Amino acid sequence: MQGLSLQSLKRHKALIPLYVCTALGCGGAIFYLTRLAVRNPDVTWNRKSNPEPWEEYRNKQYKFYSPIRDYSKEESPAPKY
């Protein structure tokens, strides 16, 4: 197949930006999915050490970007158990 080997890319230099952009897009998607799996308060990996992981995020900012609110200064309206 043309364009899929290194020798073919040397001949067709216009395909290099296409592969770079595709690789960056795949890398960004993998990074974001990994971040969601590790940092999201809805996901828990070890329930034995912390049975209520959502209590950890009561006053933390867990959104990626929030220009309106500063969660470290706000009190959570959720009930305390």
GROMACS .gro file of N, CA and C in nm, residues 14-76:
model
  189
   14ALA      N    1   0.388   1.516   0.123
   14ALA     CA    2   0.263   1.583   0.160
   14ALA      C    3   0.180   1.500   0.257
   15LEU      N    4   0.210   1.371   0.272
   15LEU     CA    5   0.136   1.287   0.366
   15LEU      C    6   0.187   1.298   0.509
   16ILE      N    7   0.304   1.353   0.529
   16ILE     CA    8   0.363   1.361   0.663
   16ILE      C    9   0.278   1.445   0.757
   17PRO      N   10   0.231   1.566   0.719
   17PRO     CA   11   0.144   1.642   0.811
   17PRO      C   12   0.014   1.569   0.846
   18LEU      N   13  -0.038   1.492   0.753
   18LEU     CA   14  -0.159   1.415   0.779
   18LEU      C   15  -0.134   1.311   0.889
   19TYR      N   16  -0.023   1.240   0.881
   19TYR     CA   17   0.011   1.141   0.982
   19TYR      C   18   0.042   1.207   1.116
   20VAL      N   19   0.109   1.322   1.115
   20VAL     CA   20   0.141   1.392   1.239
   20VAL      C   21   0.013   1.439   1.308
   21CYS      N   22  -0.079   1.499   1.232
   21CYS     CA   23  -0.205   1.546   1.291
   21CYS      C   24  -0.289   1.430   1.343
   22THR      N   25  -0.292   1.321   1.273
   22THR     CA   26  -0.367   1.203   1.318
   22THR      C   27  -0.305   1.146   1.446
   23ALA      N   28  -0.172   1.141   1.451
   23ALA     CA   29  -0.105   1.090   1.572
   23ALA      C   30  -0.129   1.182   1.691
   24LEU      N   31  -0.125   1.314   1.670
   24LEU     CA   32  -0.152   1.408   1.779
   24LEU      C   33  -0.297   1.397   1.827
   25GLY      N   34  -0.390   1.380   1.737
   25GLY     CA   35  -0.530   1.362   1.776
   25GLY      C   36  -0.552   1.236   1.856
   26CYS      N   37  -0.491   1.127   1.813
   26CYS     CA   38  -0.502   1.000   1.887
   26CYS      C   39  -0.435   1.011   2.024
   27GLY      N   40  -0.320   1.076   2.029
   27GLY     CA   41  -0.252   1.095   2.157
   27GLY      C   42  -0.332   1.181   2.254
   28GLY      N   43  -0.395   1.288   2.202
   28GLY     CA   44  -0.479   1.373   2.287
   28GLY      C   45  -0.600   1.299   2.339
   29ALA      N   46  -0.661   1.216   2.255
   29ALA     CA   47  -0.778   1.138   2.297
   29ALA      C   48  -0.739   1.037   2.404
   30ILE      N   49  -0.625   0.972   2.389
   30ILE     CA   50  -0.580   0.875   2.488
   30ILE      C   51  -0.546   0.946   2.620
   31PHE      N   52  -0.483   1.063   2.612
   31PHE     CA   53  -0.452   1.140   2.732
   31PHE      C   54  -0.579   1.180   2.806
   32TYR      N   55  -0.680   1.228   2.735
   32TYR     CA   56  -0.802   1.274   2.799
   32TYR      C   57  -0.880   1.157   2.860
   33LEU      N   58  -0.886   1.045   2.792
   33LEU     CA   59  -0.955   0.928   2.848
   33LEU      C   60  -0.883   0.875   2.972
   34THR      N   61  -0.751   0.878   2.970
   34THR     CA   62  -0.674   0.836   3.087
   34THR      C   63  -0.698   0.931   3.204
   35ARG      N   64  -0.702   1.061   3.174
   35ARG     CA   65  -0.728   1.160   3.278
   35ARG      C   66  -0.868   1.141   3.337
   36LEU      N   67  -0.966   1.114   3.254
   36LEU     CA   68  -1.100   1.090   3.304
   36LEU      C   69  -1.106   0.965   3.392
   37ALA      N   70  -1.034   0.862   3.354
   37ALA     CA   71  -1.036   0.738   3.431
   37ALA      C   72  -0.965   0.751   3.564
   38VAL      N   73  -0.868   0.842   3.574
   38VAL     CA   74  -0.789   0.854   3.696
   38VAL      C   75  -0.838   0.966   3.787
   39ARG      N   76  -0.879   1.080   3.730
   39ARG     CA   77  -0.908   1.199   3.810
   39ARG      C   78  -1.057   1.224   3.834
   40ASN      N   79  -1.146   1.158   3.765
   40ASN     CA   80  -1.288   1.184   3.777
   40ASN      C   81  -1.341   1.128   3.909
   41PRO      N   82  -1.422   1.205   3.983
   41PRO     CA   83  -1.473   1.153   4.110
   41PRO      C   84  -1.580   1.046   4.092
   42ASP      N   85  -1.632   1.027   3.973
   42ASP     CA   86  -1.732   0.923   3.949
   42ASP      C   87  -1.669   0.785   3.933
   43VAL      N   88  -1.538   0.779   3.915
   43VAL     CA   89  -1.468   0.653   3.894
   43VAL      C   90  -1.386   0.620   4.018
   44THR      N   91  -1.401   0.501   4.070
   44THR     CA   92  -1.321   0.457   4.183
   44THR      C   93  -1.251   0.327   4.148
   45TRP      N   94  -1.123   0.319   4.179
   45TRP     CA   95  -1.043   0.201   4.146
   45TRP      C   96  -1.024   0.110   4.267
   46ASN      N   97  -1.023   0.167   4.387
   46ASN     CA   98  -0.999   0.087   4.507
   46ASN      C   99  -1.098   0.130   4.614
   47ARG      N  100  -1.206   0.057   4.627
   47ARG     CA  101  -1.309   0.093   4.723
   47ARG      C  102  -1.276   0.049   4.865
   48LYS      N  103  -1.178  -0.038   4.883
   48LYS     CA  104  -1.146  -0.086   5.017
   48LYS      C  105  -1.070   0.019   5.097
   49SER      N  106  -0.980   0.093   5.033
   49SER     CA  107  -0.904   0.193   5.107
   49SER      C  108  -0.983   0.322   5.127
   50ASN      N  109  -1.075   0.352   5.037
   50ASN     CA  110  -1.156   0.473   5.049
   50ASN      C  111  -1.299   0.439   5.005
   51PRO      N  112  -1.387   0.401   5.097
   51PRO     CA  113  -1.521   0.357   5.057
   51PRO      C  114  -1.610   0.469   5.004
   52GLU      N  115  -1.579   0.594   5.035
   52GLU     CA  116  -1.658   0.707   4.985
   52GLU      C  117  -1.566   0.807   4.916
   53PRO      N  118  -1.524   0.780   4.793
   53PRO     CA  119  -1.426   0.867   4.727
   53PRO      C  120  -1.481   1.003   4.689
   54TRP      N  121  -1.612   1.017   4.680
   54TRP     CA  122  -1.670   1.146   4.640
   54TRP      C  123  -1.653   1.249   4.751
   55GLU      N  124  -1.631   1.207   4.875
   55GLU     CA  125  -1.610   1.302   4.984
   55GLU      C  126  -1.475   1.374   4.970
   56GLU      N  127  -1.382   1.313   4.897
   56GLU     CA  128  -1.252   1.376   4.873
   56GLU      C  129  -1.266   1.503   4.789
   57TYR      N  130  -1.366   1.507   4.705
   57TYR     CA  131  -1.382   1.619   4.610
   57TYR      C  132  -1.488   1.718   4.658
   58ARG      N  133  -1.516   1.723   4.784
   58ARG     CA  134  -1.618   1.814   4.835
   58ARG      C  135  -1.582   1.959   4.806
   59ASN      N  136  -1.458   2.000   4.828
   59ASN     CA  137  -1.417   2.139   4.807
   59ASN      C  138  -1.304   2.152   4.705
   60LYS      N  139  -1.284   2.050   4.622
   60LYS     CA  140  -1.179   2.056   4.520
   60LYS      C  141  -1.240   2.088   4.385
   61GLN      N  142  -1.160   2.148   4.299
   61GLN     CA  143  -1.202   2.171   4.161
   61GLN      C  144  -1.165   2.050   4.080
   62TYR      N  145  -1.264   1.980   4.028
   62TYR     CA  146  -1.236   1.860   3.950
   62TYR      C  147  -1.266   1.879   3.803
   63LYS      N  148  -1.321   1.994   3.765
   63LYS     CA  149  -1.340   2.022   3.623
   63LYS      C  150  -1.206   2.065   3.564
   64PHE      N  151  -1.192   2.040   3.434
   64PHE     CA  152  -1.067   2.075   3.366
   64PHE      C  153  -1.045   2.225   3.367
   65TYR      N  154  -1.152   2.302   3.337
   65TYR     CA  155  -1.142   2.447   3.333
   65TYR      C  156  -1.276   2.506   3.371
   66SER      N  157  -1.277   2.594   3.467
   66SER     CA  158  -1.399   2.660   3.509
   66SER      C  159  -1.370   2.808   3.530
   67PRO      N  160  -1.405   2.894   3.433
   67PRO     CA  161  -1.372   3.036   3.447
   67PRO      C  162  -1.463   3.109   3.546
   68ILE      N  163  -1.576   3.051   3.581
   68ILE     CA  164  -1.675   3.121   3.663
   68ILE      C  165  -1.654   3.095   3.812
   69ARG      N  166  -1.630   2.972   3.850
   69ARG     CA  167  -1.625   2.935   3.991
   69ARG      C  168  -1.485   2.894   4.035
   70ASP      N  169  -1.458   2.923   4.161
   70ASP     CA  170  -1.339   2.872   4.227
   70ASP      C  171  -1.387   2.776   4.335
   71TYR      N  172  -1.375   2.648   4.310
   71TYR     CA  173  -1.433   2.547   4.396
   71TYR      C  174  -1.363   2.536   4.531
   72SER      N  175  -1.242   2.589   4.543
   72SER     CA  176  -1.173   2.580   4.671
   72SER      C  177  -1.233   2.676   4.774
   73LYS      N  178  -1.305   2.781   4.727
   73LYS     CA  179  -1.363   2.879   4.818
   73LYS      C  180  -1.513   2.858   4.840
   74GLU      N  181  -1.574   2.767   4.768
   74GLU     CA  182  -1.718   2.743   4.782
   74GLU      C  183  -1.745   2.625   4.872
   75GLU      N  184  -1.856   2.633   4.944
   75GLU     CA  185  -1.899   2.520   5.027
   75GLU      C  186  -1.991   2.433   4.944
   76SER      N  187  -1.974   2.305   4.952
   76SER     CA  188  -2.054   2.209   4.876
   76SER      C  189  -2.195   2.200   4.936
   0.00000   0.00000   0.00000
